[in-house]
Short mmCIF file of C-alpha atoms in Angstrom, two decimals:
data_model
loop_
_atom_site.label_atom_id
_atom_site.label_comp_id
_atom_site.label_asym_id
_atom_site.label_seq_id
_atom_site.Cartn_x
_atom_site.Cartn_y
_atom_site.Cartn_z
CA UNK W 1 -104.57 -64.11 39.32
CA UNK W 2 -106.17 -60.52 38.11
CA UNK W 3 -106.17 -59.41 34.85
CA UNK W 4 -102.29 -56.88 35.65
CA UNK W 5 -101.05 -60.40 35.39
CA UNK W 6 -102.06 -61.20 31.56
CA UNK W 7 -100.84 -59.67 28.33
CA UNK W 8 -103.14 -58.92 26.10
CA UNK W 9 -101.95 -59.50 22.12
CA UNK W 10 -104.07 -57.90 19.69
CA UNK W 11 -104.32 -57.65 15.85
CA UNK W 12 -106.41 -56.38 13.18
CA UNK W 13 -107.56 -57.07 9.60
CA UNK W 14 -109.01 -53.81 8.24
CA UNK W 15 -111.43 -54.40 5.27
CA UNK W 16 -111.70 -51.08 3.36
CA UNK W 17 -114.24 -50.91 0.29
CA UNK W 18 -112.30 -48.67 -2.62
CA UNK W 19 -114.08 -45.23 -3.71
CA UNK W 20 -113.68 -46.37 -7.53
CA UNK W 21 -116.72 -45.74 -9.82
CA UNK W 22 -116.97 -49.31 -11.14
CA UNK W 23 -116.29 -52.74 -9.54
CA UNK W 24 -113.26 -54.75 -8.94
CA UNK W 25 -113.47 -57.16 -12.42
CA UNK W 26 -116.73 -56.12 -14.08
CA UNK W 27 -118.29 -52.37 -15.05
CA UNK W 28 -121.12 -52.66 -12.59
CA UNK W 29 -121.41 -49.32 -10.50
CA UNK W 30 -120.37 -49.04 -6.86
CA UNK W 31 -122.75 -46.65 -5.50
CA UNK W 32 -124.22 -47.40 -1.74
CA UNK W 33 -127.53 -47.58 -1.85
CA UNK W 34 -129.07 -48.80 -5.17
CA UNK W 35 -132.34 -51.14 -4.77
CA UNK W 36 -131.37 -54.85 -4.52
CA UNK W 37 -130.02 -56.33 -7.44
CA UNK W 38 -129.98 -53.22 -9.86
CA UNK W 39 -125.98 -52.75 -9.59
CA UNK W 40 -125.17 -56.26 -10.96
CA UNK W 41 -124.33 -58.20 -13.80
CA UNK W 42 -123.67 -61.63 -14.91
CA UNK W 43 -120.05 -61.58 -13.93
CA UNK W 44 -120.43 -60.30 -10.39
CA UNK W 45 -123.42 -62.70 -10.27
CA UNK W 46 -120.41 -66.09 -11.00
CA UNK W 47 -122.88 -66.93 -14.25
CA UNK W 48 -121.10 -69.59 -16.28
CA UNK W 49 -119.20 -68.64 -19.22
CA UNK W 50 -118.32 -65.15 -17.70
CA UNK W 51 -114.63 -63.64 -17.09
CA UNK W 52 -112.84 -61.47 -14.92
CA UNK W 53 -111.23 -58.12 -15.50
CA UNK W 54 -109.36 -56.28 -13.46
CA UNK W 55 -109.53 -52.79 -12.59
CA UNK W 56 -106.79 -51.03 -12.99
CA UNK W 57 -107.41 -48.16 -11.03
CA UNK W 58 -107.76 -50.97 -7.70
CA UNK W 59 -104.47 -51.82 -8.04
CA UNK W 60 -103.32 -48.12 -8.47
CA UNK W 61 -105.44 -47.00 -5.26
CA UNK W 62 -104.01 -50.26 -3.21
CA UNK W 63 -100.31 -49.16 -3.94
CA UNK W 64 -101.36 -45.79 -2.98
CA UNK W 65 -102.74 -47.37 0.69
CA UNK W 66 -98.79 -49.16 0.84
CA UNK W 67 -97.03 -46.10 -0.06
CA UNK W 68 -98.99 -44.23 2.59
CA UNK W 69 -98.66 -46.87 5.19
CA UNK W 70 -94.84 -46.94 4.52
CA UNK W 71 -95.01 -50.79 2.86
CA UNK W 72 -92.85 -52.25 0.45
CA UNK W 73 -94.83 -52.44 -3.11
CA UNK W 74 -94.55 -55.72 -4.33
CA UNK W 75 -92.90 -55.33 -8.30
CA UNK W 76 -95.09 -58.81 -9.41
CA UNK W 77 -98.50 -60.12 -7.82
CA UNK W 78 -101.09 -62.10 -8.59
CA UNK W 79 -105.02 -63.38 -7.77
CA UNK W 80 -106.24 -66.59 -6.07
CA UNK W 81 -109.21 -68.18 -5.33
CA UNK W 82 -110.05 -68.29 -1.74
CA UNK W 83 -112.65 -71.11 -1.34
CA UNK W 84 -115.43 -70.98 0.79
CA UNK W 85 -119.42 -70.76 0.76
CA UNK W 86 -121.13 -68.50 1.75
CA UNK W 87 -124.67 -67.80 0.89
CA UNK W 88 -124.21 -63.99 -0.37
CA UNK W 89 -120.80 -65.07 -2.30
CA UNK W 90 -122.12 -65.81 -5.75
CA UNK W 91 -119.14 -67.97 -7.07
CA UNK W 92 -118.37 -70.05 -3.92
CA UNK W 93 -114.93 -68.41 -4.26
CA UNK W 94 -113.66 -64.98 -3.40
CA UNK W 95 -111.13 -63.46 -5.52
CA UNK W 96 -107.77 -62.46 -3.53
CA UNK W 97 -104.57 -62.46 -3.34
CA UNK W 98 -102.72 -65.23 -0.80
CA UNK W 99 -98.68 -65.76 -1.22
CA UNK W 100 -98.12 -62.64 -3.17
CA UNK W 101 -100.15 -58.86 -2.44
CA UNK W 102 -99.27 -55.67 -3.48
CA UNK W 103 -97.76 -54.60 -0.33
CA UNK W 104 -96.13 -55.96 2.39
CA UNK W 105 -94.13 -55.57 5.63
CA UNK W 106 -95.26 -51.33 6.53
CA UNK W 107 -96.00 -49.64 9.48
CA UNK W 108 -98.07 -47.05 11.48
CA UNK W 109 -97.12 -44.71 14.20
CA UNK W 110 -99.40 -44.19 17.10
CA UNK W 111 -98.93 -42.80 20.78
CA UNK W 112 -99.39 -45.44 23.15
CA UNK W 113 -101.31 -44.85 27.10
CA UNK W 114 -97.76 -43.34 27.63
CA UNK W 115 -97.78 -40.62 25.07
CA UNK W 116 -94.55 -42.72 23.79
CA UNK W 117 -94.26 -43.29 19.71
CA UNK W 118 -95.08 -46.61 18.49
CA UNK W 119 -95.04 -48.42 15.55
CA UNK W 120 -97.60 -50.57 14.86
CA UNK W 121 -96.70 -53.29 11.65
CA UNK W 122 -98.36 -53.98 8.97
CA UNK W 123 -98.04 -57.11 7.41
CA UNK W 124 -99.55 -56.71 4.27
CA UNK W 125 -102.23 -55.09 1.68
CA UNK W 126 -104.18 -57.30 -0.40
CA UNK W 127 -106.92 -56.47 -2.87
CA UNK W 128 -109.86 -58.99 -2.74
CA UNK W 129 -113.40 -58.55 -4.11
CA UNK W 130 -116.44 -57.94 -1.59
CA UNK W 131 -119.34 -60.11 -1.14
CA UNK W 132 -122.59 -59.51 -1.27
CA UNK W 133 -125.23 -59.06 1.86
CA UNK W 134 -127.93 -60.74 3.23
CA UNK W 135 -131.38 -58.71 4.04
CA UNK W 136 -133.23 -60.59 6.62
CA UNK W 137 -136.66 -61.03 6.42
CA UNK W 138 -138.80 -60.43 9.64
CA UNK W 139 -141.65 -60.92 8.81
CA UNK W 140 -141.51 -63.72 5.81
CA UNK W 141 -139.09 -65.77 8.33
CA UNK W 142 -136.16 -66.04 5.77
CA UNK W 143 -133.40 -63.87 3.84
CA UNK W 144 -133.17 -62.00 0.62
CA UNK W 145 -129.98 -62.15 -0.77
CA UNK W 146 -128.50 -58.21 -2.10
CA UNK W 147 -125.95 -58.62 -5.03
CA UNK W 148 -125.21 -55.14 -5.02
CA UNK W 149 -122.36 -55.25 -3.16
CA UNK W 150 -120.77 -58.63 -4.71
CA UNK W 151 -117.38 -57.36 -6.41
CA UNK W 152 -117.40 -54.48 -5.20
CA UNK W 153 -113.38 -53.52 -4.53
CA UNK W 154 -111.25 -54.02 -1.01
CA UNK W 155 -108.49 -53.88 0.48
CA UNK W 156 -107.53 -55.56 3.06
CA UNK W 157 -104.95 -54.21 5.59
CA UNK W 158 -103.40 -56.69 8.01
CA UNK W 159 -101.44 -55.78 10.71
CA UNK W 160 -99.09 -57.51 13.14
CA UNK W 161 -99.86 -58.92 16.62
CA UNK W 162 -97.98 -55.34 17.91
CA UNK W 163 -101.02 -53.90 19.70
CA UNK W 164 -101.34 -54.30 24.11
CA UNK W 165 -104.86 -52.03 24.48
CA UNK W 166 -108.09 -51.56 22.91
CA UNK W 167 -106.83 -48.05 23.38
CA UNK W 168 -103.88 -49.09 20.96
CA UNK W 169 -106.29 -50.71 18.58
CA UNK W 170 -108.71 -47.62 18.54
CA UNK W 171 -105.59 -45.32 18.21
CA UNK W 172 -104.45 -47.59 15.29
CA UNK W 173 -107.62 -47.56 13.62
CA UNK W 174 -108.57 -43.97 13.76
CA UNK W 175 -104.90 -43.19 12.28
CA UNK W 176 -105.61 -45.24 9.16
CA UNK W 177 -108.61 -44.21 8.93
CA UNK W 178 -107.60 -41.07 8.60
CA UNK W 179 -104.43 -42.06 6.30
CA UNK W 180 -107.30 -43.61 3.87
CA UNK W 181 -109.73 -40.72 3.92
CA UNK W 182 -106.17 -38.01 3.02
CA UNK W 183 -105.01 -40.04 0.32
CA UNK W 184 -108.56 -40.37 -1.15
CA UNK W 185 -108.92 -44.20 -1.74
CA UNK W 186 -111.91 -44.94 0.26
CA UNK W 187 -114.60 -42.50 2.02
CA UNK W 188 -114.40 -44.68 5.10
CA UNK W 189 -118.13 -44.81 5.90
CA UNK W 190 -117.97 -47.15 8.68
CA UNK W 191 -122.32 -46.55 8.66
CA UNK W 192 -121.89 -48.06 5.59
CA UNK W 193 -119.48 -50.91 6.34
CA UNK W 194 -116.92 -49.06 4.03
CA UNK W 195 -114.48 -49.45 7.00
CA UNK W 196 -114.94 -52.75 8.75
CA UNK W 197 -112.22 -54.49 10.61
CA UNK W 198 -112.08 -58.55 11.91
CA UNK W 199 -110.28 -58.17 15.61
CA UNK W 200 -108.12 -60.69 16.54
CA UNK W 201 -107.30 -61.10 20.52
CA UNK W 202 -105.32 -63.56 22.98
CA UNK W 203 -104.42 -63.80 26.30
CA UNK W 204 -101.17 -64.78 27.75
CA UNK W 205 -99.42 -64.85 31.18
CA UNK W 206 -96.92 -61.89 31.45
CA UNK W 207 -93.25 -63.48 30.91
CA UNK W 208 -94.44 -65.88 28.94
CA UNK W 209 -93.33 -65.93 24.87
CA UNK W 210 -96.10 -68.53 23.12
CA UNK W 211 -98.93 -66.38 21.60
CA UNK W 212 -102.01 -67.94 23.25
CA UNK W 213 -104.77 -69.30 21.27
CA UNK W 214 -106.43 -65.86 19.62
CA UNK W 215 -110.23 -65.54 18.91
CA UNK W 216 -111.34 -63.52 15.66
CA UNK W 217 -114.47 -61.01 16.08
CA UNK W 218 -116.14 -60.80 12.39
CA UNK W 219 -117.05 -57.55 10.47
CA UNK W 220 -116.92 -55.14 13.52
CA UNK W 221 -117.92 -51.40 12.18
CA UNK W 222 -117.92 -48.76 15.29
CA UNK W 223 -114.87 -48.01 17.00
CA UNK W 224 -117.14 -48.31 20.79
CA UNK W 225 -118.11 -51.90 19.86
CA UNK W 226 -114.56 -52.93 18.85
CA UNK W 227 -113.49 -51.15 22.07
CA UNK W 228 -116.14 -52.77 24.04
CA UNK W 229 -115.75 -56.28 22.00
CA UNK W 230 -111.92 -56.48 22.98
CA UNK W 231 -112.66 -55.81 26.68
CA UNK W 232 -115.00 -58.12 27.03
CA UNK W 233 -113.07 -60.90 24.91
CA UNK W 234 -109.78 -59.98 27.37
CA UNK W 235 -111.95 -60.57 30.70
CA UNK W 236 -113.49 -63.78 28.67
CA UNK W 237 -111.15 -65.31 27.92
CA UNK W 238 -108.65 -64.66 31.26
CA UNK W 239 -111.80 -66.36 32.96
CA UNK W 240 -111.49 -69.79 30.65
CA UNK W 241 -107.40 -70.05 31.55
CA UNK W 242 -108.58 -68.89 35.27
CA UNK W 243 -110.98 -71.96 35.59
CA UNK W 244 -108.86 -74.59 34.28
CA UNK W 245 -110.11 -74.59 30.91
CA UNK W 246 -108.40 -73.70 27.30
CA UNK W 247 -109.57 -71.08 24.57
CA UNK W 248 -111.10 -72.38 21.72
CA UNK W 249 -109.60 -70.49 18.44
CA UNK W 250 -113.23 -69.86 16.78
CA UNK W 251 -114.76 -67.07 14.77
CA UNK W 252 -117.10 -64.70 17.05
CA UNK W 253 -119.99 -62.89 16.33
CA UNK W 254 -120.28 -59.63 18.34
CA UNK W 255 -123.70 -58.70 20.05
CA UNK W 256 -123.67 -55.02 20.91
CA UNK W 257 -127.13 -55.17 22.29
CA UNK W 258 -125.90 -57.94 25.08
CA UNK W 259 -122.25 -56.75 25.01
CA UNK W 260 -120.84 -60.09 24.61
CA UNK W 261 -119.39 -62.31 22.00
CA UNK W 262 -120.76 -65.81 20.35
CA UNK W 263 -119.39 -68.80 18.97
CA UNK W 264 -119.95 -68.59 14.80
CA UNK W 265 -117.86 -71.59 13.94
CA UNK W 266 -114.24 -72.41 14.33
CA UNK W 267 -111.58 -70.42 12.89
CA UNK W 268 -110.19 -71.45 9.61
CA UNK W 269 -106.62 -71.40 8.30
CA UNK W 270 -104.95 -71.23 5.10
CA UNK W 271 -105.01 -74.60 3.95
CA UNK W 272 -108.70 -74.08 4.71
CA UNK W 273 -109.33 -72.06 1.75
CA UNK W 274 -107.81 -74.13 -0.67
CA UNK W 275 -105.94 -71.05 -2.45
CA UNK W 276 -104.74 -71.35 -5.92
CA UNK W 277 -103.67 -68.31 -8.69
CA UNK W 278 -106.97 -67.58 -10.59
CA UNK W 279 -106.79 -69.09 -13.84
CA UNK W 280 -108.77 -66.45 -15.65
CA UNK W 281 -106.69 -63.44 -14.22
CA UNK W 282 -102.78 -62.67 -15.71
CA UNK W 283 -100.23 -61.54 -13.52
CA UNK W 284 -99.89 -58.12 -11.58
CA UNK W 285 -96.90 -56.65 -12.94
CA UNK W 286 -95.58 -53.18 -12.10
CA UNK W 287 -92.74 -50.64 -12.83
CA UNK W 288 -90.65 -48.55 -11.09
CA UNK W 289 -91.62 -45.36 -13.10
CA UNK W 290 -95.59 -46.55 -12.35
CA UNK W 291 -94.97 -46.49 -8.29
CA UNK W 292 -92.83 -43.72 -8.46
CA UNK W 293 -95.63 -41.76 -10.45
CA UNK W 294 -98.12 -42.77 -7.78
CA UNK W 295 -95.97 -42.19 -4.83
CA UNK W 296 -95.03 -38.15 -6.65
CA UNK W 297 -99.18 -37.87 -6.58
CA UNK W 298 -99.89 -38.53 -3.28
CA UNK W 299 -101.07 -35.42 -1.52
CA UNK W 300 -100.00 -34.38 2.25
CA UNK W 301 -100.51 -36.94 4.84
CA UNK W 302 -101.67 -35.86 8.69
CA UNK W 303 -98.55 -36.03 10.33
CA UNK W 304 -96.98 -33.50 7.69
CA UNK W 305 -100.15 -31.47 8.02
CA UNK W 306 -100.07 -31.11 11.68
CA UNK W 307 -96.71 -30.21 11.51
CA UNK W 308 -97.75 -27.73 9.13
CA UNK W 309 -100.44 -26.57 11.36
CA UNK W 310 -97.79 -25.53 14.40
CA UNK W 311 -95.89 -23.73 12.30
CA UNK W 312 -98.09 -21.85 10.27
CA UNK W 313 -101.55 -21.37 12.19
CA UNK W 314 -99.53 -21.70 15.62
CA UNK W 315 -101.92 -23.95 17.12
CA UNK W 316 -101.09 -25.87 19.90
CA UNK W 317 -99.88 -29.42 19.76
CA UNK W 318 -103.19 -31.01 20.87
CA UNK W 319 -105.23 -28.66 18.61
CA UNK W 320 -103.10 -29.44 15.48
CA UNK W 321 -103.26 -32.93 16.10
CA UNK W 322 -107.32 -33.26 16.40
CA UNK W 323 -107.83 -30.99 13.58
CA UNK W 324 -105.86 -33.28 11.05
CA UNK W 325 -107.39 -36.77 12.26
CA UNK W 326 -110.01 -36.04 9.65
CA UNK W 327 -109.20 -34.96 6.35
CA UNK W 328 -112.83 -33.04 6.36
CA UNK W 329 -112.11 -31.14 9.21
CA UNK W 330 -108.82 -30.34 8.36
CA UNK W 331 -109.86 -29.23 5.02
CA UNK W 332 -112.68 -27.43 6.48
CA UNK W 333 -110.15 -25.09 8.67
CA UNK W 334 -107.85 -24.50 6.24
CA UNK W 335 -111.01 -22.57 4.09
CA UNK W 336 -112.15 -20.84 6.89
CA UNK W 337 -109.23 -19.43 7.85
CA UNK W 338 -108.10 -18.33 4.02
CA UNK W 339 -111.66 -16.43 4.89
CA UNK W 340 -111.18 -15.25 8.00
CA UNK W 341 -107.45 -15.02 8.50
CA UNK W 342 -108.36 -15.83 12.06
CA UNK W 343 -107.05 -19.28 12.84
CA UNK W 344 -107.59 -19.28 16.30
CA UNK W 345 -111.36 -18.53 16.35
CA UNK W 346 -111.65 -21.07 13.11
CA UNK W 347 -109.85 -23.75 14.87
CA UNK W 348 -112.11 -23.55 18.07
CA UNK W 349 -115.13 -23.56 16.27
CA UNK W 350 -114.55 -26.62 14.36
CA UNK W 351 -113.19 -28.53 17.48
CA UNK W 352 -115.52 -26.43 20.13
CA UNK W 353 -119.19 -26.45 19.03
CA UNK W 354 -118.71 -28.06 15.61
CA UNK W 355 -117.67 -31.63 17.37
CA UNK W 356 -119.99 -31.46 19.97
CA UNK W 357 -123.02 -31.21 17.94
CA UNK W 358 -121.48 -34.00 15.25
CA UNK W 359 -120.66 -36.29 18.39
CA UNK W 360 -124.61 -35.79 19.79
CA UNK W 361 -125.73 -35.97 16.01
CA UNK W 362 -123.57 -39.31 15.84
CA UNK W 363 -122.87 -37.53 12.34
CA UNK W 364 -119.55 -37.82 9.96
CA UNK W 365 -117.12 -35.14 9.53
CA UNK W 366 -118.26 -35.27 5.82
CA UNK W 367 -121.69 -35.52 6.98
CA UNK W 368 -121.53 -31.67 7.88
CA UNK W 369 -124.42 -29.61 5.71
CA UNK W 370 -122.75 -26.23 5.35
CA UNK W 371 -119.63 -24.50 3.80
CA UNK W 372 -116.42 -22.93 4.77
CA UNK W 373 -117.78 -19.81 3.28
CA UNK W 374 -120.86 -19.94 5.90
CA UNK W 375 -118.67 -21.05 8.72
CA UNK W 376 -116.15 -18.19 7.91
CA UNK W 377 -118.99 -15.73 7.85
CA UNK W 378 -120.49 -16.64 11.05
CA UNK W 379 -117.13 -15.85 12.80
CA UNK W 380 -116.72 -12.76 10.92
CA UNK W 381 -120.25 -11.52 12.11
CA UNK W 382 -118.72 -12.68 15.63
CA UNK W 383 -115.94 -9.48 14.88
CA UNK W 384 -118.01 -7.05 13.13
CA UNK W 385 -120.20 -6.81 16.55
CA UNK W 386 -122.95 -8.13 14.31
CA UNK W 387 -124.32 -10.97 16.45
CA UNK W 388 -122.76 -12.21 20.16
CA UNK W 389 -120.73 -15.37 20.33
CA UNK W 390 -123.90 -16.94 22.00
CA UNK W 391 -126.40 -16.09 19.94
CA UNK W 392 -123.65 -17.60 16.88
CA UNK W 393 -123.82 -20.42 19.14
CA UNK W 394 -127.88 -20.48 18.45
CA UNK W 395 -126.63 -19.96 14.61
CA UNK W 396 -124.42 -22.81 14.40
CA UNK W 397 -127.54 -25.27 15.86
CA UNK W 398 -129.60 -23.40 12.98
CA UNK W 399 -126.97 -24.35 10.54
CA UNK W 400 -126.64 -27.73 11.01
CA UNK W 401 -130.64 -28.19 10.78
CA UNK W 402 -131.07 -26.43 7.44
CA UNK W 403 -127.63 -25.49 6.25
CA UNK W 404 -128.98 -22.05 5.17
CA UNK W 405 -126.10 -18.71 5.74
CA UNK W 406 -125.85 -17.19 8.64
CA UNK W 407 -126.67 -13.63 7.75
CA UNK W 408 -130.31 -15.23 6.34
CA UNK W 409 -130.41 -17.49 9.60
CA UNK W 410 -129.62 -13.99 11.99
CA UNK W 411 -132.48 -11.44 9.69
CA UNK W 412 -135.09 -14.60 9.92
CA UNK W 413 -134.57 -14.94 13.83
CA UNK W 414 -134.09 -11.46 15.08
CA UNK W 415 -130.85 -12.14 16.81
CA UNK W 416 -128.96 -8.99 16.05
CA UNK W 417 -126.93 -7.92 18.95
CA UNK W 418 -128.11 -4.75 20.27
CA UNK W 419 -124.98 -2.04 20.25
CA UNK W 420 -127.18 0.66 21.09
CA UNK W 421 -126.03 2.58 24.09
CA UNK W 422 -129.38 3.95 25.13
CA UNK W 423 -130.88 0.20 24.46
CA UNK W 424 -127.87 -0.47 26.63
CA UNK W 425 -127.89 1.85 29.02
CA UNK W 426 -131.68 0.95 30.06
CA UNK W 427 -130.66 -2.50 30.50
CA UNK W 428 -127.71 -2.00 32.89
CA UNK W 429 -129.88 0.69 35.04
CA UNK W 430 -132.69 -1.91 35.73
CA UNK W 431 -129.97 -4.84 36.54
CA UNK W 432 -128.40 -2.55 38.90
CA UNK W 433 -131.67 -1.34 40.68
CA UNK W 434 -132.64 -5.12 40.65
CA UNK W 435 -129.54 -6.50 42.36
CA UNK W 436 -128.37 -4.20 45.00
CA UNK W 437 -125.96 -6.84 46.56
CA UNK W 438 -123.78 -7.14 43.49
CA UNK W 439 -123.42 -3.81 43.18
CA UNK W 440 -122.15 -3.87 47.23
CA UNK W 441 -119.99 -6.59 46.17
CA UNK W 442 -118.30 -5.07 43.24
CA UNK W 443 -117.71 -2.15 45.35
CA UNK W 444 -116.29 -4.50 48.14
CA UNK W 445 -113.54 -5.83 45.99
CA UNK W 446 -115.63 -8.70 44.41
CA UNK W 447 -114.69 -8.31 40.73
CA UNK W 448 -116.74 -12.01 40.03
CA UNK W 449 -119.92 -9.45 40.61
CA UNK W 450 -119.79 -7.89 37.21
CA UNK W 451 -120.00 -11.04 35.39
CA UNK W 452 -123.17 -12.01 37.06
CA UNK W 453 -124.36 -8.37 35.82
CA UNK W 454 -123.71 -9.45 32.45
CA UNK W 455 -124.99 -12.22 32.53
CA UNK W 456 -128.73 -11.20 33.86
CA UNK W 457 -128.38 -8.63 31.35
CA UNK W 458 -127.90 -11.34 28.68
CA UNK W 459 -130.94 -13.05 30.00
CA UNK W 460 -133.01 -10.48 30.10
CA UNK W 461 -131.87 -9.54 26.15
CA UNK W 462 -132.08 -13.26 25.16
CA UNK W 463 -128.13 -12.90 24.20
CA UNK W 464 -128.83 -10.21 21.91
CA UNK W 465 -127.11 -7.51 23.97
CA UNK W 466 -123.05 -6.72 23.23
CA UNK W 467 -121.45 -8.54 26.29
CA UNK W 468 -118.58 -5.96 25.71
CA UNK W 469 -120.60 -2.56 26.15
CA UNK W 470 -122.42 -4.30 28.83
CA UNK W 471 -119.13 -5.04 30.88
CA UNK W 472 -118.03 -1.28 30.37
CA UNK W 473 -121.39 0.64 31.47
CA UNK W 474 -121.99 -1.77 34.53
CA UNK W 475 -118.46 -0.20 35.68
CA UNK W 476 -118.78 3.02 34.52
CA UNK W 477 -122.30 2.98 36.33
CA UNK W 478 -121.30 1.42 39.22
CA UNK W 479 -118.53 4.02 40.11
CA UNK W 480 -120.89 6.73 39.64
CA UNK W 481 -122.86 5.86 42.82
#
């Protein structure tokens, strides 16, 4: 059998750390970063004697992730102790949340292969505290253990077993993503394992009903290795059921270097953990006017934007929708084009030149080291004549390696365009003299000719030369012989 005769089931459990200043039950700071062991204390290092309290603003920015993500907020939660040892988990325990979370049963609407709507479930959002992390040690053969992190506030997003694709599961993930980034409750840094999802796939013959036996990929924090993880774990797995044999339901371990996946032990289940309600933390108890206060304060969500966007900056469908999958990019346009009142040019530049030199810089959206005020003046030094779109191209480059303005960038380089006509004029006359067989071509009904004009003219000027006056005097020229 080939792999059209298999469906592929896939879910997700996204692990998002919370942008709040101070940890999930003690003051320590949050900041990525920090030397080893300088952002702890003895509560997020389990000493005995020490107690728990909870952040309030956790709970707030969880509710805000279930109000976005269209779940149900849950009126009375609680903590438990999830037990389990690890060696970077200083209490043997993890504080979460098991029969009751903040949110349940929400959803997410993607575009499937088919460009049809989909909703993709959510079961529920939890709040849980992080662990910490383990540095290895090269050279001294062991591992340093990091409490840094330890406590350090997450959610954790479940979602149902809705998705066929790693193209769904990308599509799913890059829409939260996004969702968390608007709403301002994380800063998604998946460099910095801010955004970090466990993948959960199985196999199962097409007409059949039973979920098959699902394997869990830990901690996976690029969306090319969870693409590349859940295509290899699809063909894997097929190959088992293909040979006879039976999946094993295990926790893998994801090499990116070899591309495949490795056994890390076998896959617990609830009564694994041993939950029970944390003794040492009260109840989670919320109103209607404190939801409805937080659901009034969230700010507009991508889908509303991009509507937005068609209607007000006339983009096209496929433009408004790219701009708003990042909140920095959309922000980013929106200044420019207050600016420029040019939403056209501002739009291609940001998804034109601007995301080609992030995607070769592998850099974030936030990661960007200039303005909207030194974007918007580039493109209106584009108008004025002042410089040529490709020498702006040159600025851009300039831009993103120093993040100085344009107009300082331009005098330091040389690259104003030339407008003078004699400067001009010279140009053309030498071009002309120089390529005889354009000009024959031109004259033969060849209109392509005048473009290769301008563009040895632009060589020869380095780009500096206004492609505009150039066009015009090669024709005026041209018809005088």
């Amino acid at each position: 059998m080939s792999r059209e005769d298999y469906e592929v089931i896939i879910g997700l459990e996204v692990h998002a750390e919370l942008s709040t200043k101070t940890k999930i039950f003690c003051s320590c700071k949050t900041e990525f970063g920090g030397a080893p062991n300088t952002q702890c204390c003895p509560i997020c290092m389990a000493m005995p004697g020490t107690l728990p309290v909870l952040n309030e603003k956790v709970v707030e920015y969880a509710v805000r992730a279930g109000l976005a993500t269209n779940c149900s907020i849950e009126r009375n939660s609680k903590n438990d102790r999830k037990n389990y040892f690890y060696p970077d988990l200083p209490k043997s325990y993890q504080i979460s949340q098991f029969d009751k979370p903040l949110c349940k049963t929400g959803y997410i609407e993607i575009e499937n292969e088919n460009g049809e709507k989909k909703n993709i479930g959510i079961t529920r959002i939890h709040i849980e505290e992080d662990a910490g992390k383990l540095n290895h040690d090269d050279f001294g053969g062991g591992c340093l253990v990091d409490l840094n992190r330890a406590g350090v506030p997450l959610i954790e997003i479940v979602s149902e077993p809705d998705m066929r694709s790693s193209e769904e599961a990308d599509k799913y993930l890059k829409k939260l993503k996004s969702i968390l980034e608007y709403i301002e409750v994380s800063d998604c840094k998946m460099q910095e394992g801010s955004f970090r999802a466990d993948v959960n796939v199985s196999v199962r013959k097409k007409g059949e009903t039973k979920l098959g036996t699902r394997t869990e990929m830990k901690n996976m924090n690029s969306f090319r290795s969870i693409i590349r993880g859940i295509e290899y774990e699809i063909d894997r797995q097929i190959e088992v059921i293909e040979a006879g044999g039976k999946v094993e339901q295990e926790t893998l371990r994801w090499d990116d270097v070899s591309g495949k996946t490795f056994s890390m032990r076998d896959k617990e289940d609830a009564q694994d953990y041993r939950y029970f309600p944390d003794p040492d933390l009260g109840l989670i108890r919320l109103s209607e006017e404190y939801i409805e206060g937080i659901k009034k304060s969230l700010p507009e969500l991508p889908e509303s934007r991009k509507r937005r966007y068609l209607e007000e900056y006339n983009l096209t469908e496929r433009d408004a929708k790219l701009i708003t999958v990042s909140k920095y990019l959309s922000n980013l346009f929106e200044e420019t084009v207050s600016k420029t009142k040019n939403a056209k040019a501002s739009c291609n530049w940001i998804l034109g030149d601007i995301s080609r030199i992030l995607n070769e810089k592998e850099m974030e959206p936030n990661q960007i080291p200039f303005t909207s005020d030194n974007l918007a003046e580039l493109i209106i030094l584009i108008e004025k004549g002042t410089i040529s779109s490709a020498i702006a191209k040159k600025v851009l480059e300039e831009m993103f390696e120093n993040g100085e303005e344009p107009s300082k960038i331009i005098e330091e380089k040389g690259w104003v365009q030339i407008s003078d006509e004699g400067a001009i004029k010279e140009v053309v006359l030498k071009i002309l003299a120089d390529n005889p067989q354009s000009v024959q071509d031109y004259k033969g009904g060849k209109d392509r000719a005048i473009g290769f004009l301008v563009g040895q003219a632009m060589k020869q000027t380095k780009g500096k030369a206004n492609p505009q006056m150039l066009n015009t005097m090669f024709i005026e020229e041209i018809n005088k012989m």
